XYZ file of C-alpha atoms in Angstrom:
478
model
C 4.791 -12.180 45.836
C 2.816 -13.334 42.770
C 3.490 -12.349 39.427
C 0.271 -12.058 38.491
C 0.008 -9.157 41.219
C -1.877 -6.405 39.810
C -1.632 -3.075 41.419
C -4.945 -1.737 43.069
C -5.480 1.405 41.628
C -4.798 0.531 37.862
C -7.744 -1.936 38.668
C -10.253 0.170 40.238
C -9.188 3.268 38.027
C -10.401 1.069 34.569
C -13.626 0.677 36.553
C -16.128 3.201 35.642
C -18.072 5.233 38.771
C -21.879 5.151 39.127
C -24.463 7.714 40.715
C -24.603 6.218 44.626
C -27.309 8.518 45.334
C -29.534 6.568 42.307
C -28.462 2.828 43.308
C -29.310 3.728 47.063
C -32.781 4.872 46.130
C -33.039 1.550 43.702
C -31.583 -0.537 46.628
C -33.886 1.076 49.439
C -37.069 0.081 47.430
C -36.538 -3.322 46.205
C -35.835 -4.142 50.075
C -39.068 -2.864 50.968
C -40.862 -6.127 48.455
C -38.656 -8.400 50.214
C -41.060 -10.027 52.532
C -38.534 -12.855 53.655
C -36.895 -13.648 56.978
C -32.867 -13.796 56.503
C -30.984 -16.672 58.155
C -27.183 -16.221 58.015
C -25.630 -19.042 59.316
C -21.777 -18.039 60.270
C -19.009 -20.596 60.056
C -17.056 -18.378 62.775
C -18.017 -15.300 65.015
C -16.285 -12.647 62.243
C -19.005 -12.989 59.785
C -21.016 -10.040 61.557
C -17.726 -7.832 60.270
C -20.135 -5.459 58.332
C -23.887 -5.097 60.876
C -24.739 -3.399 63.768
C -28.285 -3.922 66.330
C -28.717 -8.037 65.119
C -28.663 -10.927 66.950
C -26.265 -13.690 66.809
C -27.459 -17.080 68.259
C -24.786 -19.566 69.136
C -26.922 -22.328 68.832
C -29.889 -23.532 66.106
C -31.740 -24.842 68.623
C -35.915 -24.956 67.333
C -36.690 -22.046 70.263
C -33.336 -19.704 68.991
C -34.418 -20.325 65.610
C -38.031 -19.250 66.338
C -36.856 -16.538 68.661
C -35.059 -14.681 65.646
C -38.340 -15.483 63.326
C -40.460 -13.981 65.949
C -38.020 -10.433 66.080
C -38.635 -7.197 63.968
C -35.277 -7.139 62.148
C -35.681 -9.163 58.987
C -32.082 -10.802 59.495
C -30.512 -12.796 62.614
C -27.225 -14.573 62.417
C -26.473 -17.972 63.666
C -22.975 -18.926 64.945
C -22.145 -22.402 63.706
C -18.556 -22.179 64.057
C -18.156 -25.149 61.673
C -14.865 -23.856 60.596
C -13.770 -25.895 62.945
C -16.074 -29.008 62.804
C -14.970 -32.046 60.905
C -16.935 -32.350 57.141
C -19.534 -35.659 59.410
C -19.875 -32.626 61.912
C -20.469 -29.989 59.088
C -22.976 -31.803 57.261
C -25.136 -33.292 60.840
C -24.994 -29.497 62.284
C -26.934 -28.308 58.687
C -29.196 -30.809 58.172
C -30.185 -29.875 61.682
C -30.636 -26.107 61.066
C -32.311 -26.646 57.941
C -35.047 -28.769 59.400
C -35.539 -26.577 62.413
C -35.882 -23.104 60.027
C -38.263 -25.316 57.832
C -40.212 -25.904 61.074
C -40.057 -22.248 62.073
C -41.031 -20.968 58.774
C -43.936 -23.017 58.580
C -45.188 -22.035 62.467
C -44.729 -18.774 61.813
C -45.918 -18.398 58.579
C -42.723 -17.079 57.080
C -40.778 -17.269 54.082
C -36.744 -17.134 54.138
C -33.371 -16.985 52.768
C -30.901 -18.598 54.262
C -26.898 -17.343 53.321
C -23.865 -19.350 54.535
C -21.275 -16.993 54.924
C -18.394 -18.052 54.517
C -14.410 -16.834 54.519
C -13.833 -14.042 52.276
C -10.293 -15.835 51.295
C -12.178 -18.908 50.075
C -11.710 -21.277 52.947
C -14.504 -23.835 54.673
C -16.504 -26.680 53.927
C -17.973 -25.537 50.783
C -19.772 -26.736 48.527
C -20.919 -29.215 51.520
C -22.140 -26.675 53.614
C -24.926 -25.283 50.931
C -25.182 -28.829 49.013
C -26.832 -30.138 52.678
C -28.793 -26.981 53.197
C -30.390 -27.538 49.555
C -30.651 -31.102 49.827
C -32.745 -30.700 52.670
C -34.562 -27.896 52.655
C -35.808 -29.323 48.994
C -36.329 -32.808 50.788
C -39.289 -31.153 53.662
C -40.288 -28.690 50.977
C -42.211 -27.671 47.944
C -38.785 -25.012 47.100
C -36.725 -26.282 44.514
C -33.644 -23.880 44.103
C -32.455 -22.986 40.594
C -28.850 -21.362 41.970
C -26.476 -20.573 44.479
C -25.132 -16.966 44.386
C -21.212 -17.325 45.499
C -20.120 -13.328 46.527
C -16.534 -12.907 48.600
C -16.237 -9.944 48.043
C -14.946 -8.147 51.368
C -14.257 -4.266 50.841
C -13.296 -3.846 54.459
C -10.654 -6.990 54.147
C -9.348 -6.030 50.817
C -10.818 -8.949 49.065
C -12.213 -7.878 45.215
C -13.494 -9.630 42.875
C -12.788 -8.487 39.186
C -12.988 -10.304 35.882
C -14.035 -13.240 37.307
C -10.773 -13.727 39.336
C -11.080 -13.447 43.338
C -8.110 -10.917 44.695
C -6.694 -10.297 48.042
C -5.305 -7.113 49.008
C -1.478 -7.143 49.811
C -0.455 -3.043 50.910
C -1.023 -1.580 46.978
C -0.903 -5.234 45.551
C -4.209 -7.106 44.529
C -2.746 -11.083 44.682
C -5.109 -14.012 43.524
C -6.566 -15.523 45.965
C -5.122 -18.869 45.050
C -2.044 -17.744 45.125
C -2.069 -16.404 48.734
C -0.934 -18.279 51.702
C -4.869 -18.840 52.604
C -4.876 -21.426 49.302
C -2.346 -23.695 50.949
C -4.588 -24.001 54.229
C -3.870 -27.659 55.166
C -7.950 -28.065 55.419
C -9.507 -26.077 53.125
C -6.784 -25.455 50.759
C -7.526 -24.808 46.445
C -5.595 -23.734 43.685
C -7.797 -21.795 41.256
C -8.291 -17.901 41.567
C -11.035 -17.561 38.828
C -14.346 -17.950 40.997
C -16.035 -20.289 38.204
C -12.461 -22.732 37.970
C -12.662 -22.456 41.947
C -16.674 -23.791 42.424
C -15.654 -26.339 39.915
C -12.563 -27.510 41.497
C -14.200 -27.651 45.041
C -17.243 -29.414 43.398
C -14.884 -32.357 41.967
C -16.237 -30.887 38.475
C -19.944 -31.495 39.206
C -20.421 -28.191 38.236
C -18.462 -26.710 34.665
C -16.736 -23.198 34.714
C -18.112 -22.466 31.158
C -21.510 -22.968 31.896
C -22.021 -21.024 35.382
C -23.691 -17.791 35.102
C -21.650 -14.451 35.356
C -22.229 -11.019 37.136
C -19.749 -8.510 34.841
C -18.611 -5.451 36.869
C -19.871 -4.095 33.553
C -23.076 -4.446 33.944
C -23.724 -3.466 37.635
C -21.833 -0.708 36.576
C -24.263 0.442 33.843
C -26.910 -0.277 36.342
C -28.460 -2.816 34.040
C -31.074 -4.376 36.326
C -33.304 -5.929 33.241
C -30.026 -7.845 32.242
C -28.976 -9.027 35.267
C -32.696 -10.511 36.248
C -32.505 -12.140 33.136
C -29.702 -13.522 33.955
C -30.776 -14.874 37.263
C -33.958 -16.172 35.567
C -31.685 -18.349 33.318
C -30.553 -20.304 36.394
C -31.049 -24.045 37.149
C -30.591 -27.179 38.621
C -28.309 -24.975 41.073
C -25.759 -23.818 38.797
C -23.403 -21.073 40.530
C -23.619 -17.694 40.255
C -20.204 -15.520 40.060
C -21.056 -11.976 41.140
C -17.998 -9.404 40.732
C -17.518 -7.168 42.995
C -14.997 -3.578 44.092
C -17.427 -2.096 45.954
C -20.577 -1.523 48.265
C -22.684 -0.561 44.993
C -21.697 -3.210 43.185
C -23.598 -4.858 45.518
C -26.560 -3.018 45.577
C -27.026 -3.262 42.137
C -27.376 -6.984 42.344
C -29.340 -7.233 45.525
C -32.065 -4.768 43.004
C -31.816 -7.434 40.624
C -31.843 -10.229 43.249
C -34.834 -9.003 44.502
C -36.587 -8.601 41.554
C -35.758 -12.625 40.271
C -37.206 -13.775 43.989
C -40.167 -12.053 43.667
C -40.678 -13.529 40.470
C -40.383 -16.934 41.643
C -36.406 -17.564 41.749
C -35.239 -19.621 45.055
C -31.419 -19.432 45.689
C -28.910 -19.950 48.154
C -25.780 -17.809 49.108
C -22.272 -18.461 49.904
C -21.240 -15.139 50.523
C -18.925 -13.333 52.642
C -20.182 -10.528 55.083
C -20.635 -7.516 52.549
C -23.783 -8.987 51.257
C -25.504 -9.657 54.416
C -25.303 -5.883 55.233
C -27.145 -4.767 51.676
C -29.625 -7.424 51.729
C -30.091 -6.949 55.256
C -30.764 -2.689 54.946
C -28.227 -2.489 57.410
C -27.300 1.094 57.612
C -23.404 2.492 57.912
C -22.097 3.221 61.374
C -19.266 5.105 63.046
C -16.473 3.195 64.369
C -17.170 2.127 67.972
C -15.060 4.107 70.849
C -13.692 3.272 74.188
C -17.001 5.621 75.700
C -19.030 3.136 73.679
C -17.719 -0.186 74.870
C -16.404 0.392 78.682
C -19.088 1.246 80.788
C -17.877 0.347 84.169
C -14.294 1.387 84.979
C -12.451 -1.536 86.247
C -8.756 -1.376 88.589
C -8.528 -5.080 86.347
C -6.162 -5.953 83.419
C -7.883 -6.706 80.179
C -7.114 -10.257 78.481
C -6.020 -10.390 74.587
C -6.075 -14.113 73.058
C -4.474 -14.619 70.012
C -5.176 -18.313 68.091
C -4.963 -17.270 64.560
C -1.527 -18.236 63.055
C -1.716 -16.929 59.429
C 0.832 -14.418 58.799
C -1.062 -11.135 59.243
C -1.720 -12.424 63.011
C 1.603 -12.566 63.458
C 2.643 -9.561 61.750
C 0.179 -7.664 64.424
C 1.344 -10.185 67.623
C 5.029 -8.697 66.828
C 3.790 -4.929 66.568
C 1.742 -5.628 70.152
C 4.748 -6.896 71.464
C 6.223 -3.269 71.162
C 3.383 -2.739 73.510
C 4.449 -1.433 77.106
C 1.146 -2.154 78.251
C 0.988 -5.527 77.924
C 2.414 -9.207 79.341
C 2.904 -11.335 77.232
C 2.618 -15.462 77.537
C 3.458 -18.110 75.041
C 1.046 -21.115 75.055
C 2.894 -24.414 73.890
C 0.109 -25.766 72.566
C 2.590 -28.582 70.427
C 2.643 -29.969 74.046
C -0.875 -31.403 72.662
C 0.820 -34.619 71.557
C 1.983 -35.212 75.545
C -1.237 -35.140 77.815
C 0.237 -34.602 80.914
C 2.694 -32.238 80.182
C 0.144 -29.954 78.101
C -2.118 -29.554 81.087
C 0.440 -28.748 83.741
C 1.432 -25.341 80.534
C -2.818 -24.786 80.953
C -2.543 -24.886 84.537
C 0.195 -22.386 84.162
C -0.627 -20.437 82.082
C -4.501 -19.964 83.896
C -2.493 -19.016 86.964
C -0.136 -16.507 85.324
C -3.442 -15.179 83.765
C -5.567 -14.504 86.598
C -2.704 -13.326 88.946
C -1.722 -10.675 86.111
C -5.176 -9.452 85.986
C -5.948 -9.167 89.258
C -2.708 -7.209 89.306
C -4.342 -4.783 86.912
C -1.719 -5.690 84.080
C -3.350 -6.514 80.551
C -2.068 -10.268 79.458
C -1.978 -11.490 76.191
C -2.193 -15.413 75.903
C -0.596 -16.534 72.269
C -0.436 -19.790 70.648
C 3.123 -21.211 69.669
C 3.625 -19.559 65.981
C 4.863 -22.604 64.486
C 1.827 -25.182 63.572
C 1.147 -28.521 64.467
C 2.717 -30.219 61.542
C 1.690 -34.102 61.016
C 2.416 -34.597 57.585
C 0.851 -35.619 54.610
C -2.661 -37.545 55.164
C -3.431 -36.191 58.443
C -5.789 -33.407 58.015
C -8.941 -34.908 59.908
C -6.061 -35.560 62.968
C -4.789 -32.518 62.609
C -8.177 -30.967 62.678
C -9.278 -33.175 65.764
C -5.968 -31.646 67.973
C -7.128 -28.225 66.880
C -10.030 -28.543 68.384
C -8.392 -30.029 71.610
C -5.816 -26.833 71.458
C -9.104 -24.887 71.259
C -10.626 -26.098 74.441
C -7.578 -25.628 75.934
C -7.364 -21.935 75.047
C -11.320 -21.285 75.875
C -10.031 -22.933 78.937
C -8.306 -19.817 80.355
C -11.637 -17.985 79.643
C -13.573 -20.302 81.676
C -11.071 -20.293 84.571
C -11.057 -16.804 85.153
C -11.575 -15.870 88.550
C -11.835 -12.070 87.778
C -14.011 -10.214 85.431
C -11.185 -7.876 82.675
C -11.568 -4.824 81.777
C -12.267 -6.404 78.238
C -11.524 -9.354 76.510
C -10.409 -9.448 72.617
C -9.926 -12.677 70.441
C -7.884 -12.878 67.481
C -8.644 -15.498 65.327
C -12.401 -16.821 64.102
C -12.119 -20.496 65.946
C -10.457 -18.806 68.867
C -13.251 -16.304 69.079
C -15.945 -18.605 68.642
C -15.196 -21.092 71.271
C -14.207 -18.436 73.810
C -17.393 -16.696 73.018
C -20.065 -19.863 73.132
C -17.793 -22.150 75.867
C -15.782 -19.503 78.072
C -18.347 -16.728 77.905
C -21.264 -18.965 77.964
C -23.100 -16.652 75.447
C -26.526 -18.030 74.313
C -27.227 -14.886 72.258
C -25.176 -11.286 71.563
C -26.088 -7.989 70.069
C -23.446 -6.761 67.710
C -22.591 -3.105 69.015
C -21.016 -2.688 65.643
C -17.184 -2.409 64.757
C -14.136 -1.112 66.644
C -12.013 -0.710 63.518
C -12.812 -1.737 60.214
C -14.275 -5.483 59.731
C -13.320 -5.832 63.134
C -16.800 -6.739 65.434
C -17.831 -6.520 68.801
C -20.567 -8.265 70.463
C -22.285 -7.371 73.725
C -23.051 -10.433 75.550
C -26.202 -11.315 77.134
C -27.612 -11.579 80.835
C -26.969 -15.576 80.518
C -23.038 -14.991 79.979
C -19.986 -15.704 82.378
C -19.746 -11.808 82.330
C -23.041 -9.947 81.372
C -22.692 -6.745 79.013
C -19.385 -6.974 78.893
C -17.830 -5.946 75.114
C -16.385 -8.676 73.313
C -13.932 -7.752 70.595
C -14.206 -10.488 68.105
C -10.758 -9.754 66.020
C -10.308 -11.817 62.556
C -6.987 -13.389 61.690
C -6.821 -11.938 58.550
C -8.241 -8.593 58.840
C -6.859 -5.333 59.967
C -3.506 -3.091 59.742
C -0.421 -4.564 61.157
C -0.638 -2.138 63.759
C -5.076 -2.424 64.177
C -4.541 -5.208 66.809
C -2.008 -2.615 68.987
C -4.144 0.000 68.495
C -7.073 -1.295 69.566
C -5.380 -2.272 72.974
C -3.703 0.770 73.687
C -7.603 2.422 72.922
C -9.200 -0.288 75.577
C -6.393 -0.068 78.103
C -7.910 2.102 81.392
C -6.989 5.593 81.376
């Protein structure tokens, strides 16, 4: 492990505490003046880790778009999934959703926010994602933004941001982020830890580390709203914004602040991960769901588990399943990609196995081959491309079902995406809340392959070594 570990609590025990019952009253006003409609776009399905009662679209369609203007809630989600587009893809799919929330905004009268949440370990297509969103929002409007706020900090993953320098948790370790094994993703891989180093680094040094504008833990601490707005007022030409981060009212503090410098006249976008969309959002906390909650028709079926994700706490919680006596368990060869023939005689298995074991009653869980699909140096787009080819292939087995499971969970943000838009056939899901920690669960609409049924979307990186297990063992019919 790194040497520049730091353990947790000698971090968060130099941290002073603040009066929560004074930042929630601060919090609770300023999102009363904020007359805007939020539009978080999600770059896969775990980005609604932290809400409860919104709507996720799975496409950006103009009538989704304008459906989510015309609700109550002030925020909807829209599931773009473009962790696993190519960067053409990436930068088509947002140029399209900005035009068509332009569109809405002006039919319904409407001012917004949009927030591109992104990985909480640093990974995606930024700064393209936001750099397209700007570019053409700016290009069909009168808004010119002066910043973009950039906020991973993920309580519920163990992801903290202090000093400057973006940490994931490791058991009592805090690691920098780029020294973790989610820096060396072959796509969306980086080297620097220190937020400001990292926005420069991924924005080929268009933007300079010692000229971006800096959220101290100090200062939210002291509750210095006056400081931070003028901070926020200092920003231009869309110079980043690092905001530090241990916890929920670090947060809040900001969002007062936030608030404040948009009401003044201060346009920004967000690359955030999911604890921001809850504060700005006024989403209030909610108990962890149950099996009462999420099973409301008992079923003599198996449920199905599908596990995509191969970074090394997936694993780690595949292996403790495995201990499982509740569950089959079937290895997809997905390697077999490179051979066409051969890899869809192991789908055609492996949907067989799948149904039969269901129909049986017997939970199944379908996991990718552990080792990746290696093809050297050079060959990231390619690599990319057969991902997405392994990915039908596992939202295959979803769309072949012949039987309805007693629940479906999938592991892994690509996995979960495709399964949910392509094998479910969901058009738009409520998000019951969260089965475990950061873990979500959608309820799927009347359109999908199986109305009302609970969909467990279950992040790669997120959860106890033994969450995954758990979770199972909770769903399995009593």
């Amino acid at each position: 492990m790194s040497s520049n570990r730091i353990v947790a609590k000698d971090a968060f025990n130099s941290i002073p505490a603040v009066n929560q019952k004074i930042v929630d009253k601060m919090i609770t006003n300023e999102l009363k003046q904020l007359n805007k409609k939020i539009i978080v776009l999600d770059d896969d399905p775990t980005g609604v880790q932290t809400v409860h009662d919104i709507s996720v679209y799975t496409d950006w369609t103009p009538e989704s778009i304008e459906k989510g203007f015309a609700e109550e809630n002030s925020m909807f989600f829209i599931l773009t999934n473009s962790r696993g587009f190519t960067a053409a893809e990436t930068e088509a799919v947002h140029k399209e959703i900005a035009e068509n929330a332009v569109q809405a905004a002006k039919k319904f009268n409407q001012d917004f926010i949009i927030i591109s949440r992104g990985d909480s370990t640093l990974r995606g297509h930024y700064p393209l994602e936001t750099k397209v969103l700007k570019d053409t929002i700016e290009s069909l409007t009168n808004i010119t933004f002066d910043g973009e706020v950039i906020l991973p900090f993920f309580k519920e993953g163990g992801r903290y941001t202090i000093g400057n320098t973006h940490y994931v948790q490791y058991d009592e370790f805090l690691v920098p982020a780029g020294e973790t094994e989610f820096a060396k993703d072959r796509t969306f891989g980086y080297s620097k830890s220190h937020l400001g180093e990292w926005a420069e680094e991924k924005s080929e040094g268009e933007y300079k580390t010692d000229q971006m504008i800096y959220i101290s833990i100090e200062s939210l601490r002291n509750i210095d709203i006056d400081l931070i707005e003028q901070q926020l007022s200092q920003a231009k030409n869309f110079n980043k914004i690092i905001v530090n981060a241990v916890d929920y009212v670090d947060v809040k503090v900001f969002v007062t602040a936030l608030i404040k410098a948009i009401n003044h006249g201060k346009q920004f976008l967000f690359r955030s991960a999911a604890a921001l969309t809850k504060v700005i959002g006024g989403i209030s906390d909610k108990s962890l769901l149950t099996r009462e909650d999420l099973i409301h028709e008992e079923s003599t079926n198996g449920g199905l588990i599908i596990i995509g994700s191969h970074v090394k706490k997936t694993t780690e919680q595949l292996n403790e399943l495995m201990k499982s006596e509740i569950v089959q368990f079937i290895e997809f060869n997905v390697h077999l990609v490179l051979q066409p023939e051969l890899f869809q005689k192991e789908i055609d298995r492996i949907v067989e196995e799948t149904n039969h074991l269901i129909r049986e009653g017997k939970n199944v869980a379908v996991y990718t081959k552990r080792e990746r699909l290696d093809l050297g140096e050079g060959k990231k787009e390619e690599e990319l491309k057969l991902s997405v080819q392994i990915s039908d292939a596992v939202t295959s087995i979803v769309t072949s079902l012949q039987v309805k499971p007693s629940f479906i969970i999938a592991k892994g943000g690509i996995t979960s995406s495709d399964i949910g838009t392509k094998g479910l056939m969901v058009q738009r899901a409520n998000v019951a809340g969260q089965i475990k920690p950061g873990i979500p669960v959608w309820t799927i609409g009347d359109e999908s392959k199986f109305p009302g049924m609970a969909y467990i979307i279950f992040p790669g990186n997120v959860g106890t070594i033994t969450d995954l297990k758990d979770v199972v063992e909770m769903l399995n019919r009593k």
